[in-house]
């Protein structure tokens, strides 16, 4: 007696069970299923089915009646799913077969005709593209909201003086607005990367079928247009097998989260007692269960931490793709969880940042005091001497000696007397104090990309226009 279940029993896989003589092992059934996670693409899957059905009707493979019945049935299935009244079945393996099987339950034979001239291989390649295309839209919108917040902070703090660092050592004074606009620029390139990725992925694999195309006279231009794709993909083998678009998306996400991790690091340092440059709003921090005084910068810390999983997801996809022969292999089912996790994580991090950044407050005095330490205007003194005709290398030497005196006497350059300064060069005159101040230093960097408050305002205005 055969182990095969009756065809009426929907718990066995009626979609491909024909050539099998025993039932799938219960564990293997669960092990190979993807419905637990790919069900989130149900809207895209149904949209793909609508387009495919309309195309089959256009080329007279599907009757008008069948098309009407299928479209009504798909509407019903979509409503069942979106209202939470859909019975997802692991035995039906994935989102594609769950929807098709339910459609067939609802409308009968017409439902069985829907899969003519297509395969789950081109179906899934289509669904992921449609899904990612939309998620990229959400991500870009959220980055833009964050950028808007950055512009507001930068505008408010365009003239706020703080130390600029290299090697985390005080280097030259900058404005806080300038620093925030550096973050803005990083985000701008992230938007452009995601836009690129979206454009490149927006091609329709539908019609590639399992791998070689189909013997029906399908109209791939029609389905591409119907689904808002730019055009059909050019090669059927490539269409169903490559996941480079998902890898590209994850690498864009890795670069984005790397930027956000760097920002997080700065927010964490700045809000420590040792720096004390900024205050994060209480609603974005948490306390300690043992140390009553603590206010921890959890949100930036978590964002920095989540960089690990985003980078990990990218490596997962690269590794899963590596060494796969053409065309589709089941390995590719493993693309979804890292991909979905990347989408969710990035959207969460962006949301937290977009809410938090406009709400940070600056401690102006502390920033100013820190900028005064560490001889941050030493370069300005060297530039001053160059303007008085000393070669830069000699000027560097002179200022180095002045700094050494400052170190031994515990004074900033601006606190040395004219007489003391003139010991190092008689080219130094009383106007030197204009350049030794922090204000004079930042104001003098008055060119495209410089830290002068006027330039920062220009950069903000340009950004707002764009
Ligand atoms: N669930 C599968 C995936 O995510 C759909 C394609 C399955 N195709 C196949 N021939 N087994 O990739």
Coordinates of C-alpha atoms and ligand atoms in Angstrom, one line a residue:
X1 CA 0.0 0.0 0.0
X2 CA 1.3 3.4 -0.9
X3 CA 2.1 5.9 1.8
X4 CA 0.9 8.7 -0.4
X5 CA -2.0 10.7 1.1
X6 CA -5.2 11.1 -0.8
X7 CA -5.2 14.1 -3.1
X8 CA -8.1 15.6 -1.2
X9 CA -5.9 15.9 1.9
X10 CA -4.3 19.4 1.5
X11 CA -1.7 18.7 4.1
X12 CA 0.4 16.8 1.5
X13 CA 1.9 18.8 -1.2
X14 CA -0.6 18.7 -4.1
X15 CA 1.5 21.3 -6.0
X16 CA 4.2 18.8 -6.8
X17 CA 3.2 15.5 -5.2
X18 CA 2.5 13.7 -8.5
X19 CA 5.8 12.0 -9.0
X20 CA 6.3 11.0 -5.3
X21 CA 5.4 7.6 -3.8
X22 CA 5.8 8.5 -0.2
X23 CA 4.8 11.5 1.9
X24 CA 7.4 14.1 2.8
X25 CA 9.0 13.4 6.2
X26 CA 7.3 15.7 8.7
X27 CA 10.6 17.2 9.8
X28 CA 11.8 17.8 6.3
X29 CA 8.5 19.4 5.5
X30 CA 9.1 22.0 8.2
X31 CA 12.8 22.2 7.5
X32 CA 12.3 23.1 3.8
X33 CA 9.3 25.5 4.4
X34 CA 9.7 29.2 4.1
X35 CA 6.1 30.3 4.7
X36 CA 6.9 31.3 8.3
X37 CA 9.0 34.2 6.9
X38 CA 8.1 34.7 3.2
X39 CA 4.4 35.4 4.0
X40 CA 5.4 39.0 4.5
X41 CA 5.6 39.2 0.7
X42 CA 1.9 38.2 0.2
X43 CA 0.9 41.6 -1.3
X44 CA 3.7 41.4 -3.9
X45 CA 2.9 37.7 -4.7
X46 CA -0.7 38.6 -5.3
X47 CA 0.2 41.6 -7.4
X48 CA 2.5 39.3 -9.5
X49 CA -0.3 36.8 -9.9
X50 CA -2.8 39.5 -11.1
X51 CA -0.3 40.7 -13.7
X52 CA 0.4 37.2 -14.8
X53 CA -3.3 36.3 -15.1
X54 CA -4.0 39.4 -17.1
X55 CA -1.2 38.6 -19.5
X56 CA -2.3 35.0 -19.9
X57 CA -5.7 36.4 -20.8
X58 CA -4.2 38.9 -23.3
X59 CA -2.5 36.1 -25.2
X60 CA -5.7 34.0 -25.1
X61 CA -4.3 31.3 -22.8
X62 CA -6.8 32.2 -20.1
X63 CA -10.5 32.8 -20.8
X64 CA -12.2 36.0 -19.9
X65 CA -14.3 34.1 -17.4
X66 CA -11.3 32.5 -15.7
X67 CA -9.6 35.8 -15.5
X68 CA -12.5 37.4 -13.7
X69 CA -12.8 34.5 -11.4
X70 CA -9.1 34.5 -10.6
X71 CA -9.0 38.3 -10.0
X72 CA -12.0 38.1 -7.7
X73 CA -10.5 35.2 -5.9
X74 CA -7.1 36.9 -5.4
X75 CA -9.0 39.9 -4.0
X76 CA -10.6 37.6 -1.5
X77 CA -7.4 35.9 -0.5
X78 CA -5.7 39.3 0.0
X79 CA -8.5 40.4 2.3
X80 CA -8.3 37.2 4.3
X81 CA -4.6 37.7 4.8
X82 CA -4.7 41.4 5.6
X83 CA -7.5 40.9 8.1
X84 CA -5.6 38.0 9.8
X85 CA -8.1 35.4 8.7
X86 CA -5.8 33.2 6.7
X87 CA -4.6 29.8 7.6
X88 CA -0.9 29.7 6.7
X89 CA 0.1 26.1 6.2
X90 CA 3.6 24.7 6.5
X91 CA 2.6 21.8 4.4
X92 CA 2.0 24.3 1.6
X93 CA 5.7 25.3 2.0
X94 CA 5.8 28.9 1.0
X95 CA 3.8 32.1 0.4
X96 CA 3.3 31.2 -3.3
X97 CA 1.8 27.8 -2.8
X98 CA -0.3 28.9 0.2
X99 CA -1.9 31.6 -1.9
X100 CA -2.4 29.5 -5.0
X101 CA -3.9 26.6 -2.9
X102 CA -6.3 28.9 -1.1
X103 CA -7.3 30.5 -4.4
X104 CA -8.0 27.1 -5.8
X105 CA -10.1 26.2 -2.7
X106 CA -12.1 29.4 -3.3
X107 CA -12.6 29.4 -7.1
X108 CA -11.9 25.8 -8.2
X109 CA -10.3 24.9 -11.6
X110 CA -9.6 28.5 -12.6
X111 CA -7.2 28.7 -9.7
X112 CA -5.3 25.7 -11.1
X113 CA -4.8 27.5 -14.4
X114 CA -3.0 30.4 -12.9
X115 CA 0.4 28.7 -12.8
X116 CA 0.5 28.2 -16.5
X117 CA 3.8 29.4 -18.0
X118 CA 5.4 30.4 -14.7
X119 CA 7.3 28.9 -11.9
X120 CA 7.9 29.7 -8.2
X121 CA 11.4 30.6 -9.3
X122 CA 10.4 33.6 -11.4
X123 CA 7.6 34.3 -8.9
X124 CA 9.9 34.6 -5.9
X125 CA 12.5 36.6 -7.9
X126 CA 9.6 39.0 -8.8
X127 CA 8.2 39.2 -5.2
X128 CA 11.5 40.1 -3.6
X129 CA 12.2 42.8 -6.1
X130 CA 8.7 44.3 -5.6
X131 CA 9.1 44.1 -1.8
X132 CA 12.6 45.6 -1.7
X133 CA 11.6 48.3 -4.1
X134 CA 8.9 49.5 -1.7
X135 CA 11.0 49.1 1.4
X136 CA 13.8 51.2 -0.2
X137 CA 11.2 53.9 -0.6
X138 CA 10.4 53.7 3.2
X139 CA 14.1 53.7 4.0
X140 CA 14.8 56.7 1.9
X141 CA 11.9 58.6 3.4
X142 CA 13.2 57.9 6.9
X143 CA 16.7 59.0 6.0
X144 CA 15.3 62.2 4.6
X145 CA 13.4 62.8 7.9
X146 CA 16.6 62.3 9.8
X147 CA 18.4 64.7 7.4
X148 CA 15.7 67.3 8.1
X149 CA 16.4 67.0 11.8
X150 CA 20.1 67.4 11.2
X151 CA 19.5 70.5 9.2
X152 CA 17.5 72.0 12.0
X153 CA 20.2 71.2 14.6
X154 CA 22.9 72.5 12.3
X155 CA 21.0 75.7 11.7
X156 CA 20.5 76.2 15.5
X157 CA 24.2 75.5 16.2
X158 CA 25.8 77.0 13.1
X159 CA 28.1 79.3 15.2
X160 CA 28.5 76.9 18.2
X161 CA 32.2 76.4 18.7
X162 CA 33.6 73.0 19.7
X163 CA 36.9 71.2 19.3
X164 CA 37.4 69.4 16.0
X165 CA 39.4 66.2 16.5
X166 CA 41.9 64.1 14.6
X167 CA 43.1 60.9 16.4
X168 CA 40.6 62.0 19.0
X169 CA 43.0 64.7 20.0
X170 CA 41.9 68.3 19.8
X171 CA 43.0 69.6 16.4
X172 CA 41.3 72.8 15.3
X173 CA 38.1 74.5 16.4
X174 CA 35.0 73.8 14.3
X175 CA 31.4 74.6 14.7
X176 CA 28.8 72.0 15.9
X177 CA 26.7 72.9 12.9
X178 CA 29.6 72.0 10.6
X179 CA 30.0 68.7 12.4
X180 CA 26.3 67.9 12.0
X181 CA 26.5 68.8 8.3
X182 CA 29.3 66.2 7.9
X183 CA 26.7 63.7 9.1
X184 CA 24.2 65.1 6.6
X185 CA 26.6 64.6 3.7
X186 CA 27.1 60.9 4.7
X187 CA 23.3 60.4 4.7
X188 CA 23.1 62.1 1.3
X189 CA 25.4 59.6 -0.3
X190 CA 23.4 56.8 1.4
X191 CA 20.2 58.0 -0.2
X192 CA 22.0 58.1 -3.6
X193 CA 23.3 54.5 -3.1
X194 CA 19.8 53.2 -2.2
X195 CA 18.3 55.0 -5.2
X196 CA 20.9 53.4 -7.5
X197 CA 20.1 50.0 -6.1
X198 CA 16.4 50.6 -6.5
X199 CA 16.8 51.6 -10.2
X200 CA 19.0 48.6 -11.0
X201 CA 16.7 46.1 -9.3
X202 CA 13.6 47.4 -11.0
X203 CA 13.5 44.9 -13.8
X204 CA 10.9 42.2 -14.2
X205 CA 12.0 38.5 -14.0
X206 CA 8.5 37.3 -14.6
X207 CA 8.3 35.0 -17.6
X208 CA 11.7 33.5 -16.9
X209 CA 9.6 30.6 -15.5
X210 CA 11.7 27.8 -13.9
X211 CA 14.9 28.8 -15.8
X212 CA 14.6 28.6 -19.5
X213 CA 11.5 30.6 -20.2
X214 CA 8.2 29.1 -21.4
X215 CA 6.7 27.7 -24.6
X216 CA 3.7 30.0 -24.3
X217 CA 3.8 33.2 -26.4
X218 CA 4.0 35.3 -23.2
X219 CA 4.2 39.1 -23.2
X220 CA 6.9 40.0 -20.8
X221 CA 6.7 43.7 -21.6
X222 CA 3.1 43.7 -20.5
X223 CA 3.7 42.1 -17.1
X224 CA 6.7 44.3 -16.5
X225 CA 4.6 47.4 -17.2
X226 CA 1.7 46.1 -15.1
X227 CA 4.0 45.8 -12.1
X228 CA 5.8 49.1 -12.5
X229 CA 9.1 47.6 -13.6
X230 CA 11.3 49.5 -16.1
X231 CA 11.6 46.5 -18.5
X232 CA 11.8 42.7 -18.5
X233 CA 15.1 41.2 -17.5
X234 CA 17.2 39.9 -20.5
X235 CA 18.2 36.4 -19.6
X236 CA 16.0 33.8 -18.0
X237 CA 18.8 31.9 -16.3
X238 CA 20.2 35.0 -14.7
X239 CA 16.7 36.3 -13.7
X240 CA 15.8 33.4 -11.5
X241 CA 19.2 32.8 -9.9
X242 CA 21.0 35.9 -9.1
X243 CA 20.4 37.7 -5.8
X244 CA 22.9 40.5 -6.5
X245 CA 20.2 43.1 -6.0
X246 CA 19.7 41.8 -2.4
X247 CA 23.4 41.8 -1.8
X248 CA 23.6 45.3 -3.1
X249 CA 20.8 46.4 -0.9
X250 CA 22.5 44.8 2.2
X251 CA 25.8 46.4 1.4
X252 CA 24.1 49.8 1.1
X253 CA 22.5 49.1 4.4
X254 CA 25.9 48.1 5.9
X255 CA 27.4 51.4 4.8
X256 CA 24.4 53.3 6.2
X257 CA 24.6 51.6 9.5
X258 CA 28.3 52.1 9.6
X259 CA 27.7 55.8 9.3
X260 CA 25.1 55.6 12.0
X261 CA 27.4 53.6 14.2
X262 CA 30.0 56.4 14.0
X263 CA 27.4 59.0 14.9
X264 CA 26.4 56.8 17.8
X265 CA 29.9 56.6 19.0
X266 CA 30.2 60.4 19.0
X267 CA 26.9 60.8 20.8
X268 CA 28.0 58.4 23.4
X269 CA 31.3 60.1 23.9
X270 CA 29.8 63.5 23.9
X271 CA 27.2 62.6 26.6
X272 CA 29.8 61.1 28.9
X273 CA 30.8 63.1 32.0
X274 CA 34.3 63.5 30.7
X275 CA 33.2 65.3 27.5
X276 CA 29.8 66.6 28.6
X277 CA 29.1 68.3 25.3
X278 CA 25.5 67.3 24.8
X279 CA 22.4 66.1 26.7
X280 CA 20.4 63.4 25.1
X281 CA 16.7 63.7 25.9
X282 CA 15.6 61.4 28.8
X283 CA 13.1 59.6 26.7
X284 CA 15.9 58.1 24.6
X285 CA 17.9 57.0 27.6
X286 CA 17.5 54.4 30.4
X287 CA 18.7 54.1 33.9
X288 CA 20.5 51.5 35.9
X289 CA 18.8 49.1 38.4
X290 CA 21.7 49.4 40.8
X291 CA 23.3 52.8 40.2
X292 CA 20.7 55.5 40.8
X293 CA 22.8 58.3 39.2
X294 CA 23.0 56.6 35.8
X295 CA 21.6 57.9 32.6
X296 CA 22.7 55.6 29.8
X297 CA 22.7 56.5 26.1
X298 CA 21.0 53.2 25.1
X299 CA 19.6 54.2 21.8
X300 CA 23.0 55.1 20.2
X301 CA 24.6 52.2 21.9
X302 CA 22.0 49.8 20.4
X303 CA 22.4 51.3 17.0
X304 CA 26.1 50.9 17.2
X305 CA 25.5 47.3 18.3
X306 CA 23.1 46.5 15.5
X307 CA 25.9 47.3 13.0
X308 CA 27.1 43.7 13.8
X309 CA 23.9 42.0 12.6
X310 CA 23.6 44.2 9.5
X311 CA 27.2 43.4 8.5
X312 CA 26.5 39.8 9.3
X313 CA 23.5 39.7 7.0
X314 CA 25.6 41.1 4.2
X315 CA 28.2 38.3 4.7
X316 CA 25.3 35.7 4.9
X317 CA 24.1 36.7 1.5
X318 CA 27.5 36.9 -0.1
X319 CA 28.3 33.5 1.3
X320 CA 25.0 31.9 0.3
X321 CA 25.5 33.1 -3.3
X322 CA 29.1 32.1 -3.7
X323 CA 29.6 28.8 -5.7
X324 CA 25.9 28.4 -6.7
X325 CA 25.8 27.1 -10.2
X326 CA 23.1 28.4 -12.6
X327 CA 20.2 28.6 -12.2
X328 CA 17.9 28.5 -9.2
X329 CA 19.0 26.5 -6.2
X330 CA 17.1 26.1 -2.9
X331 CA 20.0 27.9 -1.2
X332 CA 18.3 31.0 -2.3
X333 CA 15.5 30.5 0.1
X334 CA 18.0 31.5 2.7
X335 CA 18.2 35.0 1.3
X336 CA 15.0 36.2 2.9
X337 CA 15.6 36.2 6.7
X338 CA 18.9 38.2 6.5
X339 CA 17.2 40.5 4.0
X340 CA 14.1 41.1 6.1
X341 CA 16.1 41.5 9.2
X342 CA 18.2 44.1 7.5
X343 CA 15.1 46.0 6.4
X344 CA 13.5 45.9 9.9
X345 CA 16.7 46.8 11.7
X346 CA 17.6 49.7 9.4
X347 CA 14.1 51.1 9.6
X348 CA 14.1 50.9 13.4
X349 CA 17.5 52.5 13.7
X350 CA 16.5 55.3 11.4
X351 CA 13.3 55.9 13.2
X352 CA 15.1 56.2 16.5
X353 CA 17.6 58.6 15.1
X354 CA 15.2 60.7 13.2
X355 CA 13.2 61.2 16.5
X356 CA 16.3 61.7 18.7
X357 CA 18.7 63.9 16.7
X358 CA 16.5 67.1 16.7
X359 CA 16.0 66.7 20.4
X360 CA 19.7 66.8 21.5
X361 CA 20.8 69.9 23.4
X362 CA 24.3 71.4 23.3
X363 CA 26.3 72.4 26.4
X364 CA 27.9 75.4 24.7
X365 CA 30.2 76.4 27.5
X366 CA 31.7 73.0 27.8
X367 CA 32.3 72.7 24.1
X368 CA 33.9 76.1 24.1
X369 CA 36.1 75.4 27.0
X370 CA 37.3 72.1 25.4
X371 CA 38.1 73.9 22.2
X372 CA 40.3 76.3 24.1
X373 CA 42.3 73.4 25.4
X374 CA 44.9 71.6 23.3
X375 CA 46.3 74.6 21.5
X376 CA 43.6 74.3 18.8
X377 CA 44.6 77.6 17.2
X378 CA 48.2 76.7 16.7
X379 CA 47.7 76.3 12.9
X380 CA 46.1 79.7 12.8
X381 CA 49.3 81.2 14.3
X382 CA 51.4 79.4 11.7
X383 CA 49.2 80.7 8.9
X384 CA 49.5 84.2 10.4
X385 CA 53.3 84.0 10.2
X386 CA 53.1 82.8 6.6
X387 CA 51.1 85.9 5.8
X388 CA 54.0 87.8 7.3
X389 CA 56.3 86.2 4.8
X390 CA 57.7 83.3 6.9
X391 CA 57.9 80.0 4.9
X392 CA 55.3 77.5 6.3
X393 CA 57.9 75.0 7.6
X394 CA 59.7 77.7 9.6
X395 CA 56.4 79.0 10.9
X396 CA 55.5 75.4 12.0
X397 CA 58.8 75.3 14.0
X398 CA 58.2 78.7 15.6
X399 CA 54.7 77.8 16.7
X400 CA 55.9 74.4 18.0
X401 CA 58.2 76.2 20.3
X402 CA 55.5 78.6 21.5
X403 CA 53.3 75.6 22.2
X404 CA 56.1 74.0 24.2
X405 CA 56.2 77.1 26.3
X406 CA 52.4 77.0 26.7
X407 CA 52.6 73.4 27.9
X408 CA 55.3 74.2 30.5
X409 CA 53.5 77.3 31.8
X410 CA 50.0 75.8 31.6
X411 CA 48.8 78.6 29.3
X412 CA 46.9 78.6 25.9
X413 CA 48.5 80.5 23.0
X414 CA 46.0 83.3 23.4
X415 CA 47.0 83.7 27.0
X416 CA 50.7 84.3 26.3
X417 CA 51.7 88.0 26.2
X418 CA 52.8 89.7 23.1
X419 CA 56.3 90.0 24.6
X420 CA 56.4 86.3 25.3
X421 CA 55.2 85.5 21.7
X422 CA 57.7 87.8 20.2
X423 CA 60.5 85.8 21.7
X424 CA 59.8 83.2 19.0
X425 CA 59.4 85.6 16.1
X426 CA 59.6 89.3 15.8
X427 CA 57.1 89.1 13.0
X428 CA 54.4 88.7 15.6
X429 CA 52.5 91.9 16.3
X430 CA 49.5 92.8 18.4
X431 CA 47.0 91.8 15.6
X432 CA 48.0 88.2 16.4
X433 CA 45.3 88.0 19.0
X434 CA 42.6 88.2 16.3
X435 CA 43.7 84.8 14.9
X436 CA 44.4 83.2 18.3
X437 CA 40.7 83.4 19.3
X438 CA 38.4 80.5 18.6
X439 CA 35.9 82.8 16.8
X440 CA 38.7 84.3 14.6
X441 CA 39.9 80.8 13.8
X442 CA 36.5 79.4 12.6
X443 CA 35.5 82.6 10.8
X444 CA 38.7 82.5 8.8
X445 CA 37.8 79.1 7.2
X446 CA 35.5 80.8 4.9
X447 CA 35.3 78.8 1.7
X448 CA 33.2 76.0 0.2
X449 CA 33.2 73.2 2.8
X450 CA 34.9 75.3 5.5
X451 CA 33.7 75.5 9.1
X452 CA 33.0 79.3 9.1
X453 CA 29.4 79.9 10.4
X454 CA 28.6 81.7 7.2
X455 CA 29.7 78.7 5.1
X456 CA 27.7 76.3 7.4
X457 CA 24.6 78.5 6.8
X458 CA 25.2 78.4 3.0
X459 CA 25.6 74.6 3.1
X460 CA 22.3 74.3 5.0
X461 CA 20.5 76.6 2.5
X462 CA 21.9 74.6 -0.4
X463 CA 20.8 71.3 1.3
X464 CA 17.3 72.7 2.0
X465 CA 17.0 73.7 -1.7
X466 CA 18.0 70.2 -2.8
Ligands
LIG1 N1 10.4 29.3 -1.3 C1 11.2 29.3 -2.4 C2 12.3 30.4 -2.2 O1 12.2 31.1 -1.3 C3 10.5 29.6 -3.7 C4 11.1 29.1 -4.9 C5 11.1 27.6 -4.8 N2 11.4 27.0 -6.0 C6 11.7 25.7 -6.1 N3 11.9 25.2 -7.2 N4 11.8 24.9 -5.0 O2 13.2 30.5 -2.9

